[in-house]
Every structure is written in C-alpha cells, then in structure tokens.
XYZ file of C-alpha atoms in Angstrom:
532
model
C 7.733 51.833 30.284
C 4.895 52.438 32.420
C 4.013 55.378 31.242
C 4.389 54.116 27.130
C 1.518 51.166 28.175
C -0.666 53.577 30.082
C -0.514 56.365 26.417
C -0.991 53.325 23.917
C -3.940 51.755 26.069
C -5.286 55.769 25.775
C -4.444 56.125 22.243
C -6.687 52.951 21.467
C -9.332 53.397 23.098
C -9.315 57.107 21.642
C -9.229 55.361 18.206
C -12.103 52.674 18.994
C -14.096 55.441 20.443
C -13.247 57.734 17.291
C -14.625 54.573 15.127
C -17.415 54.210 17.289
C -19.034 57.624 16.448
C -18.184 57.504 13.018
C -19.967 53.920 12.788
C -23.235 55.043 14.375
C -26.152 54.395 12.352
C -28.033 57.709 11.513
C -31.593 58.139 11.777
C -33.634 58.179 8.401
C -36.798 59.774 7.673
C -39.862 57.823 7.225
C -40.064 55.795 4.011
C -41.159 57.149 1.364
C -41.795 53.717 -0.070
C -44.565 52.351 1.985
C -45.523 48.785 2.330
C -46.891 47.482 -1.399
C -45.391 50.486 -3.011
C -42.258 51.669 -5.261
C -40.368 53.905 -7.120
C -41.788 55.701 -10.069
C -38.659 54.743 -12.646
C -34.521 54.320 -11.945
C -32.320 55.247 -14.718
C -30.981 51.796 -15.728
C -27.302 50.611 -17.522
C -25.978 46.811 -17.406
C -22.452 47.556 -17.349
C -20.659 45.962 -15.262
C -16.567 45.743 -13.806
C -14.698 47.328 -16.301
C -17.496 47.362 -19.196
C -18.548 50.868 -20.397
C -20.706 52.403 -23.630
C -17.220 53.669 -24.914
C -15.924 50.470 -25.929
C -16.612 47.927 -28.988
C -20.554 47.542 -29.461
C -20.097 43.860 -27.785
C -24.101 43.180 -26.505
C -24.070 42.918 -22.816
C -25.615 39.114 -21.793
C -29.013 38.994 -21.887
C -28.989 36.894 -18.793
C -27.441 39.566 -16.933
C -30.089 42.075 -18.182
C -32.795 39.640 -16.652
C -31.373 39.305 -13.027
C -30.849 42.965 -12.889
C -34.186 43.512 -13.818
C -35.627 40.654 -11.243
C -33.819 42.495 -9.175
C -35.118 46.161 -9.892
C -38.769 44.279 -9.687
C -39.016 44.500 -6.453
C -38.426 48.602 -5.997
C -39.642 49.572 -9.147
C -41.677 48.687 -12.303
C -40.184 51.253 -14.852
C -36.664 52.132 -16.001
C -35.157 54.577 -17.898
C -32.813 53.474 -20.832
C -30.223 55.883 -22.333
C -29.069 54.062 -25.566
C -29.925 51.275 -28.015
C -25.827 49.836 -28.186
C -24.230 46.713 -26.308
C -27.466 44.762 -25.782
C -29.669 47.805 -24.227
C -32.028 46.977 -27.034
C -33.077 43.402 -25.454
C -34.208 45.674 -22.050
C -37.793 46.605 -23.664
C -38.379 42.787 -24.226
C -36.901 41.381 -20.996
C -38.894 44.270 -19.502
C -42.101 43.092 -20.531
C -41.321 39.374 -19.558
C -41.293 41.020 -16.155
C -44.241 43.050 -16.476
C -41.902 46.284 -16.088
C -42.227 49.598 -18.274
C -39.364 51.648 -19.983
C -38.886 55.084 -20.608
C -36.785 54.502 -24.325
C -34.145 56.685 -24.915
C -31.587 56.669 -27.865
C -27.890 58.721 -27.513
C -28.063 61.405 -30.490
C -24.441 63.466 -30.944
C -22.949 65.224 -33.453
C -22.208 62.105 -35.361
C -25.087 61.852 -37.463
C -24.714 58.104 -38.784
C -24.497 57.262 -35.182
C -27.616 59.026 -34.122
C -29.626 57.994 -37.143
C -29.289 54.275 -36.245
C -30.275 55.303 -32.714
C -33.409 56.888 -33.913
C -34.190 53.975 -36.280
C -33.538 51.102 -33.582
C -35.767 53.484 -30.902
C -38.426 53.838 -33.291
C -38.873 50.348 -34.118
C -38.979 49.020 -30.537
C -41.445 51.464 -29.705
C -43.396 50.032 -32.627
C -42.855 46.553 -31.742
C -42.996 46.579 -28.008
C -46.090 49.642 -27.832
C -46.987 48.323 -24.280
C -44.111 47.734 -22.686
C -42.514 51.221 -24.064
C -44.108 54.201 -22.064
C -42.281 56.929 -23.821
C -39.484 57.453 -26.216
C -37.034 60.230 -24.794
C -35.573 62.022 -27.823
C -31.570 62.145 -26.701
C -29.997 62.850 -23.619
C -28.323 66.134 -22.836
C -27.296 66.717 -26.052
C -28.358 70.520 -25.862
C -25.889 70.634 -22.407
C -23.162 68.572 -24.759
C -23.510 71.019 -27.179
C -23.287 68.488 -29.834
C -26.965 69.665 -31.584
C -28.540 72.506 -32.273
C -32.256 72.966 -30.824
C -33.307 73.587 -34.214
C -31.466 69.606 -34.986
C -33.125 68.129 -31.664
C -36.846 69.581 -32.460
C -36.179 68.045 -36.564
C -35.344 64.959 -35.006
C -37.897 65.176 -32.175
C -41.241 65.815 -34.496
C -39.714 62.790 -37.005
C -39.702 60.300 -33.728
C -43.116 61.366 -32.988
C -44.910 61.100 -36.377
C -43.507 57.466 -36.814
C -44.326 56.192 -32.967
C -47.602 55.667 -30.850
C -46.140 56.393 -27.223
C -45.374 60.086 -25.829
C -42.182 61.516 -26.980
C -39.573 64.079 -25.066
C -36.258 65.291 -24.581
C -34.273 64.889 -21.468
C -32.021 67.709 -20.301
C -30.443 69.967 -17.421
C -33.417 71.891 -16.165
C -31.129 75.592 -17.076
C -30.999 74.540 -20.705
C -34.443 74.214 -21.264
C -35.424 77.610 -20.143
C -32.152 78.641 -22.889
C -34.076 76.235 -25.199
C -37.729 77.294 -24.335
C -38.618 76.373 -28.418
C -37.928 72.896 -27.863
C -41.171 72.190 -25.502
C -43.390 72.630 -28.224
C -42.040 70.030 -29.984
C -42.447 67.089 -26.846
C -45.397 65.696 -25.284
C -43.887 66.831 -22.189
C -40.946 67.750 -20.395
C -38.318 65.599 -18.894
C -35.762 67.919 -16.945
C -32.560 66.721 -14.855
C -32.257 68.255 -10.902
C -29.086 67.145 -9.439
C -28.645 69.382 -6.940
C -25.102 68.136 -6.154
C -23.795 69.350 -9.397
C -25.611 73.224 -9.506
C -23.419 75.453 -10.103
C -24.137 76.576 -6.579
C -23.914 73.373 -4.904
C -27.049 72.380 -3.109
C -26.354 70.363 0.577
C -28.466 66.768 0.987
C -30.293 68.664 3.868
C -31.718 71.086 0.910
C -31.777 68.877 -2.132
C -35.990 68.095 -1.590
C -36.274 72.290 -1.312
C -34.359 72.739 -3.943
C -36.244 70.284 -6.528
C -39.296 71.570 -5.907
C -38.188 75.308 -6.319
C -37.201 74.216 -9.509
C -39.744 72.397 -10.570
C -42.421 75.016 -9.782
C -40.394 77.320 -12.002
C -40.534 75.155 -14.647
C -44.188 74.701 -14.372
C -44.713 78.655 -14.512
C -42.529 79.031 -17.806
C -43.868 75.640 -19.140
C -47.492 75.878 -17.740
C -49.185 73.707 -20.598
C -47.033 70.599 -20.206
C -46.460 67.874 -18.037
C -42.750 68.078 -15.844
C -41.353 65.163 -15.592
C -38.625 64.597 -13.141
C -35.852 62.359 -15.450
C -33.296 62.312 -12.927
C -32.896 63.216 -9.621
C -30.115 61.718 -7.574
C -27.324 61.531 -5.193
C -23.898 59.990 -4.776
C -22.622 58.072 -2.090
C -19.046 58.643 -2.046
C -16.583 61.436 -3.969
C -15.370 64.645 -3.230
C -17.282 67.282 -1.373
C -18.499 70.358 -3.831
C -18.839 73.140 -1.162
C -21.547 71.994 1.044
C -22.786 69.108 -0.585
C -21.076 66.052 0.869
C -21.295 63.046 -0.830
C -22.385 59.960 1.642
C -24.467 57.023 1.897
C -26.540 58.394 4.723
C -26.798 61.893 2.777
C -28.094 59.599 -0.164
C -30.646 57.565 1.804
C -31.704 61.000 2.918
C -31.877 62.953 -0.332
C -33.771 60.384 -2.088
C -36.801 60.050 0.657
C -37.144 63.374 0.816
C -37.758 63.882 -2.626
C -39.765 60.908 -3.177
C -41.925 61.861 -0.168
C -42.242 65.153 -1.551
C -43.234 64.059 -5.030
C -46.004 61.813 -2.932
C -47.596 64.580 -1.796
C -47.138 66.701 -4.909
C -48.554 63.983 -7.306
C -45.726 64.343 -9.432
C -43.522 61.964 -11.466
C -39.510 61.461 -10.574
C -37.183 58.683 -11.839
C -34.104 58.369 -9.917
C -30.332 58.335 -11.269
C -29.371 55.272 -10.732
C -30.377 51.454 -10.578
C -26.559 50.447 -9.827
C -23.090 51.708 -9.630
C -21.497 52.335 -12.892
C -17.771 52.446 -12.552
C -17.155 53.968 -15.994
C -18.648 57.432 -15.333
C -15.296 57.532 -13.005
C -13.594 57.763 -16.703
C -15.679 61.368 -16.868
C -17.064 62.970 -13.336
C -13.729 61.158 -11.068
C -14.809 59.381 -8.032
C -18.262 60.518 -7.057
C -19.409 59.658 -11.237
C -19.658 55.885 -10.490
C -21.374 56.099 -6.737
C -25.049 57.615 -7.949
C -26.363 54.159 -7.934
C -29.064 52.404 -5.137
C -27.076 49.081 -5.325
C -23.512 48.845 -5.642
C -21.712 47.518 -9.334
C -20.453 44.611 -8.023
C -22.318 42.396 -5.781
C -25.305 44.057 -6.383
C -26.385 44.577 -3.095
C -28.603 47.415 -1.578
C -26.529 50.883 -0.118
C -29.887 51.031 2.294
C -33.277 50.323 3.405
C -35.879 52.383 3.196
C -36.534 54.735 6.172
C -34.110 52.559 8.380
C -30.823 54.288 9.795
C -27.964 54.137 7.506
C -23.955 53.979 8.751
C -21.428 56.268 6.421
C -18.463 53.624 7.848
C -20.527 50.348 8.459
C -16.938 48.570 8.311
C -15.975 50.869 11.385
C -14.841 48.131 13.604
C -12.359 46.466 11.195
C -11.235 50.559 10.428
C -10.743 50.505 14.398
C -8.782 47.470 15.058
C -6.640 48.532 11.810
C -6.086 51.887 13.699
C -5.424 50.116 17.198
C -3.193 48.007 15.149
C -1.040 50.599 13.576
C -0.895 51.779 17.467
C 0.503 48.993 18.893
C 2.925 49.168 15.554
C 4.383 53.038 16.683
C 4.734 52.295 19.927
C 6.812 49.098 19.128
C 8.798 51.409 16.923
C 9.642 53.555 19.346
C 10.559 51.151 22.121
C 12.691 49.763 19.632
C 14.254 53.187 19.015
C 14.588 53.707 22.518
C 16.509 50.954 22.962
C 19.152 52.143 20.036
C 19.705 55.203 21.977
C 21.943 56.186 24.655
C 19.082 59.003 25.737
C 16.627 58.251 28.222
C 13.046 58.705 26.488
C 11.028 61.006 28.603
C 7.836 61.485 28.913
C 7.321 64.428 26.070
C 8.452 61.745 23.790
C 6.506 59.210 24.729
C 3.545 62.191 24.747
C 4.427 62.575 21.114
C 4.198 58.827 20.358
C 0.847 58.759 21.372
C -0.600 61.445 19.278
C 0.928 59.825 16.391
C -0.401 56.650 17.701
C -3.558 58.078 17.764
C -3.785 60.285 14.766
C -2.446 57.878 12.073
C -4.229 55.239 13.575
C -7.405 57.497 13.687
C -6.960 58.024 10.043
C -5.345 54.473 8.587
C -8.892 52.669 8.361
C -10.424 56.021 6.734
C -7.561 55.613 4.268
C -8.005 52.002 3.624
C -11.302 52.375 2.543
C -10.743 55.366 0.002
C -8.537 53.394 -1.736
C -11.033 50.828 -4.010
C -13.468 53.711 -4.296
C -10.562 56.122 -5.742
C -8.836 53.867 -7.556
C -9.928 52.779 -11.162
C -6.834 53.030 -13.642
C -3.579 51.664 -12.942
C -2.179 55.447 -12.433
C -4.793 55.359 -9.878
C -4.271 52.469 -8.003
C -0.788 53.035 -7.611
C -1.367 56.422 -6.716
C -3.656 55.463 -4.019
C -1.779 52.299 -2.996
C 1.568 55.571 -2.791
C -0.481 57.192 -0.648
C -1.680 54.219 1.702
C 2.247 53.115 2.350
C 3.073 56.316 2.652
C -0.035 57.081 6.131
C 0.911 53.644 7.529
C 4.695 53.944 7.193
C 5.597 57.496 8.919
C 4.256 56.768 12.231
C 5.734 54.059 12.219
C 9.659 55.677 11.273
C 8.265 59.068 13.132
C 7.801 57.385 16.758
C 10.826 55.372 16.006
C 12.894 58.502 15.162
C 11.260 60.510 18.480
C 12.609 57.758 20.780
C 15.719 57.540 19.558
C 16.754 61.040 18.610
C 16.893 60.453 14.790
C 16.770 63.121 12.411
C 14.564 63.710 9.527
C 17.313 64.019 6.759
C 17.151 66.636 3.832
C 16.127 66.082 0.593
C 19.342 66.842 -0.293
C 21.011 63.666 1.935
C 18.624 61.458 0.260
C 18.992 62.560 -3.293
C 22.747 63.335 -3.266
C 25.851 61.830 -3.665
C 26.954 58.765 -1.350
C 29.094 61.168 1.310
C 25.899 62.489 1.884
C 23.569 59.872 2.293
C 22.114 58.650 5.950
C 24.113 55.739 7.220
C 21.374 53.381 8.832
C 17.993 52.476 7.546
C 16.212 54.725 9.892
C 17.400 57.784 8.374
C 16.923 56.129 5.154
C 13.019 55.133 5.419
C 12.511 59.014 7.322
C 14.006 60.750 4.014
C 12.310 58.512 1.808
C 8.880 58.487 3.017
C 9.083 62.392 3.118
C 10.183 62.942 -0.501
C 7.345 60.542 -0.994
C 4.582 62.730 0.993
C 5.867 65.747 -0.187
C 5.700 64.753 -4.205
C 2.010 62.904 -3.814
C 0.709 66.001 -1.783
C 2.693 68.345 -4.447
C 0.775 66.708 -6.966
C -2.763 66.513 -5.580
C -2.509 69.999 -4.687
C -1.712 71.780 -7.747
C -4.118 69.260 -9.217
C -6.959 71.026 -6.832
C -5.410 74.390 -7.974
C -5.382 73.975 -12.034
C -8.348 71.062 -12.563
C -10.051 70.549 -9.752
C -14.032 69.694 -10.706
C -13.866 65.563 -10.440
C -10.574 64.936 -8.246
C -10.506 63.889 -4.957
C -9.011 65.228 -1.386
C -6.522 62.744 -0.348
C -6.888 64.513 3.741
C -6.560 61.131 5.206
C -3.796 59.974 4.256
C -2.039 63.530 4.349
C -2.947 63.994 7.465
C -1.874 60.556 8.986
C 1.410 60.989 7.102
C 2.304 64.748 7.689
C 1.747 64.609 11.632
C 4.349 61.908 12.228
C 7.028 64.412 10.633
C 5.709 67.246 12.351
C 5.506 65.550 15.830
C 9.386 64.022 15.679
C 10.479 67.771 14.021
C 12.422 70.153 16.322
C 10.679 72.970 15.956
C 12.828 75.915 15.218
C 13.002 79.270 13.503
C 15.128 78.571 10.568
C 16.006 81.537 8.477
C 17.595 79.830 5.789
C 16.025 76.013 5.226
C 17.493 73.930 2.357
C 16.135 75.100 -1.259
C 14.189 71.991 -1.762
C 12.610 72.112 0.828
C 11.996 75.709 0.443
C 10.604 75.503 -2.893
C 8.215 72.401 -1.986
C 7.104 74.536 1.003
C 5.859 77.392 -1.044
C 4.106 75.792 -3.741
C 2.097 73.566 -0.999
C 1.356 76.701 0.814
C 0.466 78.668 -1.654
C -2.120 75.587 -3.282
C -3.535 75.283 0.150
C -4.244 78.813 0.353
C -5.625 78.461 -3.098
C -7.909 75.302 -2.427
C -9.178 77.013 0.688
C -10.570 80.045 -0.607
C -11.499 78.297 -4.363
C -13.650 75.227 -2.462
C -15.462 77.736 0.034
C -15.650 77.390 3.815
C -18.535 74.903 3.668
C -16.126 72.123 2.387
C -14.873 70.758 5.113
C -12.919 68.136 2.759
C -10.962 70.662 1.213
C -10.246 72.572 4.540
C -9.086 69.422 6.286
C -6.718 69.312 3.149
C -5.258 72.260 3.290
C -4.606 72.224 6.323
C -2.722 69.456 6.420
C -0.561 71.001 2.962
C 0.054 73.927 5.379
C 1.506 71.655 8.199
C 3.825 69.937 5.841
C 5.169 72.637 4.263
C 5.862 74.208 7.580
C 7.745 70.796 8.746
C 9.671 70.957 5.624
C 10.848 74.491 6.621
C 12.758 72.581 9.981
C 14.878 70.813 7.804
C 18.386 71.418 8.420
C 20.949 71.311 5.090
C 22.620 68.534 3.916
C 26.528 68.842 5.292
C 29.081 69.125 2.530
C-alpha cells in the first residue's frame, strides 16, 4: 500500500498544481476606461431567467428597468435598444430620469402589422422624449434576416425620418451593407455590426482590435460621406471555440480594451454588445449566444475590471479539491477491488490508478462548471447532468476493475438475455457506464458532423470518462471485436476524423474532442464477445 499513498499524494498535487495554472489571473492591458470616463453606448435588453422577446408581450417591470440602468450609470451614459415590446418602451423615459441617452431601435420583419406598430411606437418616443433619444435605428439586421427587401428598409427608413427630429439609420452586418450600398443614402449615417468571432473566417481575441479597424477603414472608403458608427462590437465569454477564436472571460476583457482604446485614439464611436447576459439567445446561437454580456444575467455582477487581470477559472480551487476528491474516490475503489481479488495488485496497476486519478480528477471540476453554462432546456440539463455522472463514475468502476481484474463486459452482456448478463455489480456499473459514454459521445459527434455552428464540445467529460476504460482495457489486437462495438467504433472514428479536419487545426476544442472519440472507439475495439 505504500506505493498506492505515495501515487495518490502525486496525483493530487498534479491536480492542485493543474488548477493552479489554470486559475492564474492574466494580465490585462491598460484601461481603456480611464478615471472619470466610460463607454460610448452597450446594447441593452431587460430579460431576465427564463424571459425572452419570443414570448407573450408581458411588459418587463419597470423597476427592474431602473436598477439595470443605475447600474449601467456608472460605465456608460447611452444604450442601445432593439425593440419597442415587453416594457422596452419605458427605457427612453427611465433613461432620462437618469440623465442617460438611447440609441432607439424598433424590430421590423416580414410581418408587416408587426413592424408598422414598431415604427409607430419608435416614432412617437422620439417625438416625445427628443432629448433623451439620440437616434432612431431603422431595424436590426433585417437585410442579414432576409426578411426585407432594401428597397422595403429605405421606404420605411425615409418615412421614420420625415416624421422625427433625431438622426436616423439602419443597423446591420458590415458585408451586407457593401451588398446594400443604396441603403446609405437613405440614413444619416451608418451603423455597421463587427463581431469578429462570428466572420466567416473566424477572427482570434488577439486580432479582433486589427480586425475592426480594417473594416472600418473599408467602410469609410466605400462610404466616404457618412459617419461609421460602430453598433456592435463584442465578445463572448464562454461557448464553443470557432477555429481560433476562443471564447473566454479573459479573451473578452481583452477584446473589448483593445477596441475601445483603439476607438480613443481614432475618435470614433463604438457601442458594445452587451449590457448583461441574455440566456435566451442560447434558444438561437447555443451556448456562446447568451455569454456576450459585461455582467452576468443573474446576479448582475461584473465578468471584470477594467485593465485589471482577469482568471478564465476564478472557482479553480473548489475545481481542485473536487478533482483531489474524485482522487481519493479511485484510489478507494481500487483498494476495495484489491481486496475482492485473489491477485496481488502490482505496481503497473496501481501506475494505472493514478493516471486515472489524475486525469478524471484533472477534468471533473472543468466538467462541473460546463454544466449551468450548457445547460438551458430540460434535454439539456439532462444531457449535461448524463455526461457529468458519466466523467465522475468511470474512474471510479475503472480503478476498481484494474485492481481487481474485472472485465469491461460487451454491449452484448449488458443488453442481452439474463444467461448473459454480468453477475456482480462491478461488471454491471463497467457495462453500463460504457453504453452510456459511447451513446452521449455517439450523439455529440455526429451532431458536430451534420449541425455543428452553435453546439458545444463536450472534451471534458469525454476525456475524463474514456481514459478510465482505456487504462483498465487489455490492450490487444482483436481481429474480430463484437458488432456493436464495431459499428460504434466506426461511426466515432469516422466523426472525429470529420470534426478534425471541418473545425481546422486552430481549434484546440474540437481537437481535444476528437481525440478523445478516437480513444474510445479504439477501447471499444478490445472488447471481447459476449459468450453464448
């Protein structure tokens, strides 16, 4: 037993030390909000929990709208409105109790009843609240949506601005106003979106303050008599990785100074997406939709300070005594197991305990975490929940089976007919656990192969849950494995291949994933067949 002490005390302090690094605060540039100053505009929504602009037109409390904006007082004195429905029409009044301005927009669409009441509600606050109002912005992406034509969005533009006093634009994807070049005659000036995690050539956080002003001195040269108005720059803080562009608090903090610095020393207008986490875009854009905002939905509290360092796992050290835990757990197991078993555990076993030990354990608190920012729908959370049982059970039933010689049954044994079927729990929890893996990896996989734009990489948990198998496998060339297996095997394989090449080298998300499809599929190949 020496020997099992001396690996678990390793194993730990491998997983505190693994925490440690992925705690550490990193280094900020220099604010770009100096002492006494703030940010131009924020694109602002109340909705809170599970509250979105797709439901019944209920009006959002008013109250609500007020601490928000007490709130945004203090970083900003302008927001940027999207829509005149559930209560967004009070903002422009509760604005200018707090001496705050508001860009006014109104949500046109192909439903023209819809869109006229927009216009009609926009037009009369800007007519009623002329001070407060600082421009009207003519829809929202509607060109991108493909719900209007520009010849619709200029009619409606022009009518806005013959009925209102304020300057009057349209908002859209910088791309489809150089397709819609007509449009800028029609707008006091132009309000174009740069988010450079959503290019079509994903743009990396290290980039993103290049990148915006590349664009916006090309739309300056093919707009040279108007204004450019940044009317949303942003970046999320947690999601899947597209290519090189990693979502992150710490690659947020960092995208957002640069630009703002940038647009400092440019003398140029930007208005950032978004005043707080809205969990309803996770409906649309998955994940990374509802993390674009600078203070989180639900307690409302700040992602980061200005120009200070900023920690991508700030709970690290409850993540680190979860993993030690979950250590401690595997090597319990196993003594257990070694204590079933008329074999002496030696000290290749106990070898593999500890890398179990130490890559579940690694990988349990990463898990932990993903699961409230993945999980929205019921399908989600049980999905994620699946996944989480799953990473902390196998290590747990791998360095069990390791120690006492247990085999991994076939899919077959678990599945089949009683004769079949393990006789002790052990054998019971191994098969289970695996079918488990195998099915939630199946499924995430060929979800990455056939839609993969807003769904997530599940690597932690695959990875914490795949290496237990591997590790208590006997690794053997197997000409014929079971046809369950078999099949399983292939499809994983030929996904991961799939995601690897489809998701580009640069995503180191989607490598770490396939990877891990690629290990399980070979440890399904070991199986042996079911006897009978």
């Amino acid at each position: 037993m020496t020997i099992a002490v001396a690996l678990l005390a390793l194993a730990a302090s491998a997983i505190v030390a693994v925490w440690s690094w992925l705690g550490t605060p990193l280094e900020m540039p220099p604010s770009a909000v100096g002492a006494g100053q703030k940010v131009y505009c924020v694109s602002y929504a109340p909705f809170r929990g599970d509250e979105s602009p797709f439901g019944p037109d209920r009006p959002v409390d008013p109250q609500r709208i007020e601490e928000d904006l007490i709130q945004l007082k203090q970083v900003t004195d302008c927001v940027r409105t999207y829509s005149i429905d559930h209560g967004l029409d009070r903002i422009a009044e509760i604005a200018g109790r707090h001496g705050m301005r508001v860009l006014q927009g109104m949500w046109l669409s192909n439903r023209r009843e819809r869109s006229r009441a927009q216009i009609e509600t926009a037009v009369a606050l800007a007519n009623r609240f002329p001070a407060v109002i600082a421009a009207v912005i003519v829809g929202n992406e509607v060109l991108l949506r493909g719900e209007m034509s520009a010849t619709e969005l200029i009619g409606s533009i022009r009518e806005v601005k013959a009925r209102v006093s304020v300057p009057v634009t349209y908002a859209d994807v910088w791309e489809f106003w150089l397709r819609h070049a007509e449009v800028a005659a029609a707008v006091d000036f132009v309000t174009i979106h740069i988010l450079p995690y959503w290019e079509d050539f994903p743009i990396p956080a290290a980039r993103a303050a290049a990148h915006v002003e590349v664009i916006r001195k090309r739309m300056i040269a093919a707009f040279p008599d108007k204004e450019v108005f940044i009317g949303e720059f942003g970046w999320p803080s947690a999601g899947r990785m597209r290519e090189g562009a990693l979502p992150s608090p710490s690659n947020q903090a960092r995208a957002l100074q640069e630009v703002l610095a940038l647009a400092r020393r440019e003398s140029y207008r930007v208005n950032l997406i978004e005043a707080y986490d809205q969990p309803w875009k996770r409906q649309l854009e998955g994940t990374v939709g509802g993390h674009w905002g600078l203070y989180d939905a639900y307690r409302r509290l700040p992602k980061f300070a200005w120009g200070r360092p900023v920690a991508d796992h700030p709970g690290w050290r409850w993540q680190a005594a979860a993993g030690v835990a979950l250590a401690i757990t595997a090597f319990a197991a196993a003594s257990a197991g070694r204590g079933r078993s008329a074999a002496k555990t030696d000290a290749g076993s106990w070898l593999r305990v500890a890398a179990i030990a130490f890559a579940s354990g690694s990988l349990i608190g990463w898990t932990a975490a993903s699961v409230p920012l993945e999980s929205l729908t019921f399908g989600d959370w049980l999905r994620s929940l699946a996944w989480a049982a799953a990473a902390l059970l196998a290590p747990v039933l791998g360095a069990a089976a390791l120690a006492s010689g247990a085999r991994v049954p076939a899919f077959a044994q678990i599945l089949g007919r009683g004769a079949m079927r393990p006789r002790d729990g052990l054998g019971w929890g191994l098969g289970i656990v695996l079918i488990a893996v195998a099915v939630l990896s199946a499924a995430a996989a060929l979800g990455l192969v056939f839609d993969p734009r807003y769904r997530d990489f599940p690597f932690a948990p695959l990875t914490g849950a795949a290496i237990p198998f591997a590790l208590a496998a006997s690794w053997r060339l197997r000409p014929k494995p079971p046809p369950a297996e078999a099949v399983m095997s292939a499809v994983l394989a030929i996904s991961a291949v799939y995601i690897a090449f489809n998701e580009g080298l640069a995503n180191w998300q989607a490598q770490w994933f396939a990877l891990g499809l690629i290990l399980l599929a070979l440890t399904l190949l070991q199986a042996r067949d079911a006897p009978g």
